[in-house]
CSV table of C-alpha atoms and ligand atoms in Angstrom, one decimal:
chain,number,residue,atom,x,y,z
C,1273,MET,CA,53.7,120.6,47.5
C,1274,THR,CA,57.0,119.8,48.4
C,1275,ASP,CA,57.5,118.2,51.7
C,1276,LYS,CA,60.8,119.7,53.5
C,1277,TYR,CA,63.3,117.2,55.2
C,1278,ALA,CA,66.9,117.7,56.5
C,1279,VAL,CA,69.7,116.2,58.3
C,1280,ILE,CA,71.0,118.2,61.4
C,1281,GLY,CA,74.6,117.9,62.6
C,1282,ASN,CA,78.1,119.9,63.3
C,1283,PRO,CA,79.9,119.4,61.3
C,1284,ILE,CA,77.6,118.6,58.4
C,1285,ALA,CA,79.1,119.5,54.8
C,1286,HIS,CA,80.6,115.8,54.3
C,1287,SER,CA,76.8,114.2,54.9
C,1288,LYS,CA,75.9,112.1,52.3
C,1289,SER,CA,71.9,111.9,53.4
C,1290,PRO,CA,70.9,114.5,51.1
C,1291,LEU,CA,72.1,112.8,48.2
C,1292,ILE,CA,70.9,109.3,49.3
C,1293,HIS,CA,67.1,110.9,50.0
C,1294,GLN,CA,67.1,112.8,46.8
C,1295,MET,CA,68.0,109.2,44.9
C,1296,PHE,CA,65.4,107.4,47.0
C,1297,ALA,CA,62.8,110.5,46.1
C,1298,ALA,CA,63.7,110.4,42.5
C,1299,GLN,CA,63.1,106.6,42.6
C,1300,THR,CA,59.9,106.5,44.2
C,1301,GLY,CA,58.3,109.5,43.0
C,1302,GLN,CA,58.0,111.4,46.3
C,1303,ASP,CA,57.9,115.2,46.1
C,1304,ILE,CA,60.4,115.9,48.9
C,1305,SER,CA,63.3,118.1,49.5
C,1306,TYR,CA,66.2,117.3,51.7
C,1307,GLU,CA,69.1,119.5,53.1
C,1308,ALA,CA,71.7,119.4,55.2
C,1309,ILE,CA,71.7,122.0,58.2
C,1310,LEU,CA,74.8,122.9,60.2
C,1311,ALA,CA,73.5,123.6,63.8
C,1312,PRO,CA,75.4,125.5,66.3
C,1313,LEU,CA,76.5,123.2,69.1
C,1314,ASP,CA,74.6,125.1,71.6
C,1315,GLY,CA,71.8,125.7,69.0
C,1316,PHE,CA,70.4,122.2,68.3
C,1317,ALA,CA,67.0,122.5,70.1
C,1318,ALA,CA,66.4,126.0,68.8
C,1319,THR,CA,67.3,124.5,65.2
C,1320,VAL,CA,64.6,121.6,65.6
C,1321,GLU,CA,61.8,124.2,66.7
C,1322,ARG,CA,62.4,126.3,64.0
C,1323,LEU,CA,62.3,123.4,61.3
C,1324,ARG,CA,59.0,122.2,62.9
C,1325,ASP,CA,57.4,125.8,62.8
C,1326,GLN,CA,58.8,126.4,59.1
C,1327,GLY,CA,56.7,123.3,58.4
C,1328,TYR,CA,59.3,120.8,57.7
C,1329,LYS,CA,58.1,117.1,57.9
C,1330,GLY,CA,61.0,115.7,59.7
C,1331,CYS,CA,64.7,115.5,60.2
C,1332,ASN,CA,67.6,113.2,60.8
C,1333,VAL,CA,70.0,113.9,63.4
C,1334,THR,CA,73.9,113.3,63.4
C,1335,VAL,CA,76.8,113.9,65.5
C,1336,PRO,CA,77.1,115.6,68.0
C,1337,PHE,CA,73.2,115.6,68.8
C,1338,LYS,CA,71.8,112.2,68.9
C,1339,PHE,CA,71.5,112.2,72.8
C,1340,GLU,CA,70.2,115.8,72.7
C,1341,ALA,CA,67.6,114.6,70.3
C,1342,CYS,CA,66.5,112.2,72.8
C,1343,ARG,CA,66.2,114.8,75.3
C,1344,ILE,CA,64.0,117.0,73.3
C,1345,VAL,CA,61.8,114.1,72.6
C,1346,ASN,CA,61.5,113.3,76.1
C,1347,ASP,CA,61.5,116.8,77.8
C,1348,VAL,CA,58.8,118.5,75.6
C,1349,THR,CA,56.2,116.0,76.8
C,1350,SER,CA,53.5,118.2,75.5
C,1351,LYS,CA,54.6,117.7,72.2
C,1352,VAL,CA,55.5,114.3,72.3
C,1353,ILE,CA,53.2,111.6,71.4
C,1354,ASP,CA,55.5,108.5,71.1
C,1355,VAL,CA,58.8,107.0,70.1
C,1356,PHE,CA,58.8,104.4,67.0
C,1357,ASP,CA,58.9,100.8,68.3
C,1358,LEU,CA,62.3,100.5,66.6
C,1359,GLY,CA,63.6,103.2,69.0
C,1360,GLU,CA,62.0,102.8,72.0
C,1361,ASN,CA,64.9,101.3,73.4
C,1362,ALA,CA,67.4,103.9,72.1
C,1363,ASP,CA,68.8,106.5,74.1
C,1364,ALA,CA,70.3,108.1,70.7
C,1365,ILE,CA,67.7,109.4,68.3
C,1366,ASN,CA,68.5,109.8,64.7
C,1367,THR,CA,65.0,110.3,63.0
C,1368,LEU,CA,62.4,113.0,64.0
C,1369,VAL,CA,59.1,113.4,62.7
C,1370,PHE,CA,56.9,116.5,62.8
C,1371,ARG,CA,53.3,115.5,63.3
C,1372,ASN,CA,50.4,117.8,64.7
C,1373,ASN,CA,53.1,120.2,66.2
C,1374,LYS,CA,54.5,117.1,68.1
C,1375,ILE,CA,58.1,115.7,67.9
C,1376,ILE,CA,58.4,112.1,67.6
C,1377,GLY,CA,61.8,110.6,68.0
C,1378,GLY,CA,63.3,107.2,67.2
C,1379,ASN,CA,66.5,105.3,66.1
C,1380,THR,CA,67.0,103.6,62.4
C,1381,ASP,CA,70.7,103.2,62.9
C,1382,GLY,CA,70.3,99.3,64.5
C,1383,VAL,CA,67.5,98.5,61.8
C,1384,GLY,CA,69.9,99.7,59.2
C,1385,LEU,CA,73.1,97.8,60.5
C,1386,VAL,CA,71.1,94.5,61.0
C,1387,ARG,CA,69.7,94.8,57.4
C,1388,ASP,CA,73.1,95.6,56.0
C,1389,ILE,CA,74.5,92.4,57.7
C,1390,THR,CA,71.7,90.2,56.9
C,1391,GLN,CA,70.5,91.2,53.7
C,1392,ASN,CA,73.4,92.9,52.0
C,1393,LEU,CA,76.0,90.9,53.3
C,1394,ASN,CA,74.1,87.8,53.9
C,1395,SER,CA,75.3,87.2,57.3
C,1396,ASN,CA,73.3,86.0,60.4
C,1397,VAL,CA,73.4,87.7,63.7
C,1398,ALA,CA,71.3,84.9,65.1
C,1399,GLY,CA,73.5,82.2,67.1
C,1400,LYS,CA,76.5,84.3,66.9
C,1401,ARG,CA,79.3,85.5,69.0
C,1402,VAL,CA,79.0,89.5,68.7
C,1403,LEU,CA,81.8,91.6,69.8
C,1404,LEU,CA,80.5,95.5,69.7
C,1405,MET,CA,83.4,97.7,70.0
C,1406,GLY,CA,82.5,101.4,71.4
C,1407,ALA,CA,80.2,102.8,74.3
C,1408,GLY,CA,79.3,106.0,72.4
C,1409,GLY,CA,76.2,107.3,70.3
C,1410,ALA,CA,76.6,104.6,67.5
C,1411,ALA,CA,77.1,101.6,69.7
C,1412,CYS,CA,73.9,102.9,71.5
C,1413,GLY,CA,71.8,103.2,68.7
C,1414,VAL,CA,72.4,99.9,67.4
C,1415,VAL,CA,72.3,97.6,70.5
C,1416,HIS,CA,68.9,96.6,70.9
C,1417,PRO,CA,68.3,95.8,67.2
C,1418,LEU,CA,71.4,93.5,67.4
C,1419,LEU,CA,70.2,91.8,70.6
C,1420,ASP,CA,66.8,91.5,69.1
C,1421,GLN,CA,68.4,89.1,66.7
C,1422,ARG,CA,69.3,86.5,69.4
C,1423,PRO,CA,73.2,86.3,69.2
C,1424,GLN,CA,74.6,83.6,71.1
C,1425,GLU,CA,77.2,85.8,73.1
C,1426,PHE,CA,77.2,89.5,73.2
C,1427,VAL,CA,80.1,91.4,74.4
C,1428,ILE,CA,80.7,95.1,74.6
C,1429,ALA,CA,84.4,96.3,74.8
C,1430,ASN,CA,85.5,99.8,75.1
C,1431,ARG,CA,88.8,101.9,75.5
C,1432,THR,CA,87.6,103.4,78.8
C,1433,LEU,CA,86.2,100.3,80.4
C,1434,GLU,CA,84.0,102.7,82.8
C,1435,ASN,CA,82.3,104.1,79.7
C,1436,ALA,CA,81.3,100.6,78.8
C,1437,ILE,CA,79.9,99.9,82.0
C,1438,LYS,CA,78.2,103.0,82.2
C,1439,PHE,CA,76.9,102.2,78.7
C,1440,LYS,CA,75.5,98.8,80.0
C,1441,GLN,CA,73.5,100.1,82.8
C,1442,THR,CA,71.4,102.2,80.3
C,1443,ILE,CA,70.8,98.9,78.1
C,1444,ARG,CA,67.3,97.5,78.8
C,1445,GLY,CA,67.8,94.3,77.1
C,1446,THR,CA,65.4,92.6,75.1
C,1447,ALA,CA,62.9,89.6,75.7
C,1448,GLN,CA,65.3,87.4,73.3
C,1449,PHE,CA,68.6,88.5,75.2
C,1450,PRO,CA,68.3,89.8,78.7
C,1451,VAL,CA,70.9,92.4,79.9
C,1452,ARG,CA,72.3,90.0,82.2
C,1453,SER,CA,73.9,88.2,79.5
C,1454,VAL,CA,75.7,90.9,77.8
C,1455,SER,CA,79.2,91.1,79.0
C,1456,VAL,CA,81.8,94.1,79.1
C,1457,SER,CA,85.2,93.9,78.6
C,1458,SER,CA,88.3,96.0,77.9
C,1459,TYR,CA,90.3,95.0,74.8
C,1460,PRO,CA,93.3,93.3,76.5
C,1461,ASN,CA,90.9,91.2,78.4
C,1462,LEU,CA,89.5,89.8,75.0
C,1463,SER,CA,92.8,87.7,74.5
C,1464,GLY,CA,92.1,84.3,74.0
C,1465,LYS,CA,88.4,84.8,72.8
C,1466,GLN,CA,87.0,84.8,69.3
C,1467,PHE,CA,84.0,86.1,67.7
C,1468,ASP,CA,82.1,85.5,64.6
C,1469,ILE,CA,81.0,89.2,64.3
C,1470,VAL,CA,83.2,92.1,65.1
C,1471,ILE,CA,81.6,95.5,65.0
C,1472,ASN,CA,83.8,98.8,65.3
C,1473,ALA,CA,81.5,101.3,66.6
C,1474,THR,CA,84.0,103.5,67.9
C,1475,SER,CA,85.2,106.9,66.3
C,1476,ALA,CA,88.8,105.6,66.2
C,1477,SER,CA,88.7,105.2,62.3
C,1478,LEU,CA,88.1,109.0,62.0
C,1479,MET,CA,91.6,109.4,63.3
C,1480,ASP,CA,93.3,106.5,61.3
C,1481,GLU,CA,93.3,104.6,64.8
C,1482,MET,CA,92.0,101.3,65.6
C,1483,PRO,CA,91.1,99.7,69.0
C,1484,ASN,CA,93.7,97.7,70.5
C,1485,ILE,CA,92.2,94.1,70.0
C,1486,PRO,CA,94.0,90.6,69.9
C,1487,LYS,CA,95.0,89.5,66.5
C,1488,THR,CA,93.3,86.1,67.1
C,1489,ILE,CA,90.1,88.0,67.7
C,1490,PHE,CA,88.2,86.7,64.2
C,1491,ALA,CA,86.7,83.1,64.5
C,1492,PRO,CA,86.7,81.3,61.0
C,1493,GLY,CA,84.3,82.8,58.6
C,1494,ALA,CA,83.9,86.0,60.9
C,1495,LEU,CA,82.7,89.3,59.6
C,1496,ALA,CA,84.5,92.4,60.5
C,1497,TYR,CA,82.3,95.5,60.3
C,1498,ASP,CA,83.4,98.9,60.5
C,1499,MET,CA,80.5,101.7,60.6
C,1500,MET,CA,83.2,104.4,59.4
C,1501,TYR,CA,82.5,104.6,55.7
C,1502,GLY,CA,84.1,106.2,52.9
C,1503,ARG,CA,87.6,104.9,53.2
C,1504,ASP,CA,89.6,101.6,54.1
C,1505,THR,CA,90.4,101.9,57.9
C,1506,PRO,CA,93.1,100.4,60.2
C,1507,PHE,CA,90.5,98.0,61.8
C,1508,MET,CA,89.5,96.9,58.0
C,1509,LYS,CA,93.1,96.3,57.1
C,1510,PHE,CA,93.8,94.6,60.2
C,1511,ALA,CA,90.8,92.4,60.1
C,1512,ARG,CA,91.8,91.3,56.5
C,1513,GLU,CA,95.2,90.5,57.9
C,1514,HIS,CA,94.2,88.4,60.5
C,1515,GLY,CA,91.4,86.3,59.3
C,1516,ALA,CA,88.2,88.0,58.7
C,1517,ALA,CA,86.1,86.2,56.0
C,1518,ILE,CA,83.7,89.5,55.2
C,1519,VAL,CA,85.2,93.0,55.9
C,1520,SER,CA,82.9,95.8,55.4
C,1521,ASP,CA,82.6,99.3,55.9
C,1522,GLY,CA,79.2,101.2,57.2
C,1523,LEU,CA,78.0,102.3,53.7
C,1524,GLY,CA,75.4,99.9,53.6
C,1525,MET,CA,74.0,100.7,57.2
C,1526,LEU,CA,74.1,104.3,56.2
C,1527,VAL,CA,71.7,103.8,53.1
C,1528,GLU,CA,69.7,101.1,55.2
C,1529,GLN,CA,69.2,103.6,57.9
C,1530,ALA,CA,68.3,106.3,55.6
C,1531,ALA,CA,65.6,103.9,53.9
C,1532,GLU,CA,64.3,103.4,57.2
C,1533,SER,CA,63.7,107.1,57.9
C,1534,PHE,CA,62.2,107.7,54.4
C,1535,TYR,CA,60.1,104.7,55.1
C,1536,ILE,CA,58.7,106.2,58.5
C,1537,TRP,CA,58.3,109.6,56.7
C,1538,ARG,CA,57.0,108.6,53.5
C,1539,GLY,CA,55.3,105.0,53.9
C,1540,VAL,CA,57.2,104.1,50.9
C,1541,ARG,CA,60.2,101.6,50.9
C,1542,PRO,CA,62.9,102.6,48.5
C,1543,ASP,CA,65.3,100.0,46.6
C,1544,THR,CA,68.5,100.6,48.7
C,1545,ALA,CA,70.7,98.0,46.3
C,1546,SER,CA,70.6,100.4,43.3
C,1547,VAL,CA,71.5,103.3,45.5
C,1548,LEU,CA,74.3,101.4,47.6
C,1549,LYS,CA,75.7,100.3,44.3
C,1550,LYS,CA,75.8,104.0,43.1
C,1551,LEU,CA,77.5,105.6,45.9
C,1552,ARG,CA,79.6,102.5,46.1
C,1553,ALA,CA,81.1,103.4,42.5
C,1554,GLU,CA,81.8,107.2,43.7
C,1555,LEU,CA,83.8,105.9,47.0
C,1556,PRO,CA,87.3,104.2,47.2
C,1557,ILE,CA,85.9,101.0,49.1
C,1558,ALA,CA,85.0,98.1,47.0
P,1221,NDP,P1,81.3,109.0,69.7
P,1221,NDP,O1,82.3,109.9,69.7
P,1221,NDP,O2,80.1,109.1,70.5
P,1221,NDP,O3,81.8,107.4,70.2
P,1221,NDP,C1,83.1,107.4,70.7
P,1221,NDP,C2,83.7,106.2,71.0
P,1221,NDP,O4,84.8,105.6,70.4
P,1221,NDP,C3,83.8,106.1,72.3
P,1221,NDP,O5,83.6,104.4,72.9
P,1221,NDP,C4,85.7,106.2,72.6
P,1221,NDP,O6,86.0,105.3,73.5
P,1221,NDP,C5,85.7,105.2,71.2
P,1221,NDP,N1,87.1,105.9,70.5
P,1221,NDP,C6,87.4,106.9,70.0
P,1221,NDP,N2,88.6,107.0,69.9
P,1221,NDP,C7,89.0,105.8,70.0
P,1221,NDP,C8,90.4,105.2,69.7
P,1221,NDP,N3,91.4,105.7,69.2
P,1221,NDP,N4,90.3,103.9,70.3
P,1221,NDP,C9,89.6,103.2,70.5
P,1221,NDP,N5,88.5,103.8,71.0
P,1221,NDP,C10,88.2,104.8,70.5
P,1221,NDP,O7,81.0,108.6,68.1
P,1221,NDP,P2,79.9,107.8,67.5
P,1221,NDP,O8,79.7,106.8,68.4
P,1221,NDP,O9,78.5,108.7,67.2
P,1221,NDP,O10,80.3,107.2,66.4
P,1221,NDP,C11,81.3,106.4,66.2
P,1221,NDP,C12,81.5,105.8,64.6
P,1221,NDP,O11,80.3,105.3,63.8
P,1221,NDP,C13,81.8,107.2,63.8
P,1221,NDP,O12,83.0,106.8,62.9
P,1221,NDP,C14,80.5,107.5,62.7
P,1221,NDP,O13,80.9,108.2,61.6
P,1221,NDP,C15,80.2,105.9,62.5
P,1221,NDP,N6,78.8,106.1,62.5
P,1221,NDP,C16,77.9,105.3,61.1
P,1221,NDP,C17,76.7,105.3,60.8
P,1221,NDP,C18,76.6,104.9,59.5
P,1221,NDP,O14,75.2,105.0,59.0
P,1221,NDP,N7,77.4,103.9,59.0
P,1221,NDP,C19,75.9,105.6,61.8
P,1221,NDP,C20,76.2,106.1,62.8
P,1221,NDP,C21,77.7,106.4,63.4
P,1221,NDP,P3,86.2,105.9,74.9
P,1221,NDP,O15,85.0,105.8,75.8
P,1221,NDP,O16,87.4,105.3,75.5
P,1221,NDP,O17,86.4,107.3,74.6
C-alpha cells in the first residue's frame, strides 16, 4: 500500500519538496505519495491531526509553521514519544513522523546545510570563523548542527539586535561549542571582522534585499551561503564582488534536508547528487 506524506505550509504552491521526494521515491523504489498542503494560518495543528488521522506516515513543515510544529510536539505530551537526536536542540521543527498515534518531531535543516557545505561544496565548518546572519526559523534550525562541527568562532548577527540576543538565549550550545562562546552582533559592529563562512539565514533575499554587512567581511577563500534558492540574490552578487571564493544558494540544503527526512521516514538514503543536478538544470543559478 502506498504510504502518504506531505509538506504543510502557507504559502506552499512554490514548494519543490513534492518533486524532490517523488524523485527520491522513484530512485529507491519506495511506494510513497507526497503532496503539498496549504494550511490556514490558524489551522496548522488541525491540519496535522487530520493527516495523522487519515493515516499519513509523516510530513514536512515549512514557513510559517516551524515554531508551531515544535509546540505541537511538546504540547501533545500523550502523543509524543521523543524528538530525533538531530532535532533535540531545535525549537523549530521541519519533520514530523506519525507513529502509533504519536507525533514525533525533529529538524533536518541543519544536517542538510552541513551536508551541503561539507559534501557538495567540499568545505569545512570545523576550525572556521562562521557568521550566521538572521535570528528566525531558519537560523534556529541550523545553529546546533553548525556548532557541532566545532567552528573556531561563531557570531550571530541580525538587523534587530534584540532578536539576536533573544535567539542566543534559546540556544543550549553543544559539548563541542558552549553557548558562552557564541557572540551576537549588529551588522555595523561587524566592521573590521572577517569570516571564512558567511551564511545568510535571513528572509531579506525574498524581497531582493540583503543585510547591511561590511564589504570586507569575506576572508580569503571564504564561502558565502544564501539559504534562499531559485534565483541569484543581492547577497550572492555582493559576495562575488567582494572576495568570496565560493558562492552558493540553498538548493543543496533543500535537497539534503529532504533526504534526511526521507531517511527518517523510510530508512533508505537516496542519492542526492543526481536529484540536485536535475533541479539545478531547471533553475537559473549555476
Ligand atoms: P523568518 O521570517 O523567520 O526570518 C526572518 C529573519 O530575516 C529575521 O532575522 C529578520 O531580521 C531577517 N530579515 C528580514 N528582512 C531583512 C532585511 N531586509 N535585512 C536584514 N534582515 C532581514 O524566515 P526563515 O528564517 O524561516 O527563512 C529565512 C530564509 O531561509 C528564507 O529565504 C527561506 O526560504 C530560507 N530557508 C531555506 C531552506 C533551504 O532548505 N534552503 C530551509 C529553511 C529556510 P529581524 O529580526 O530584524 O526582523
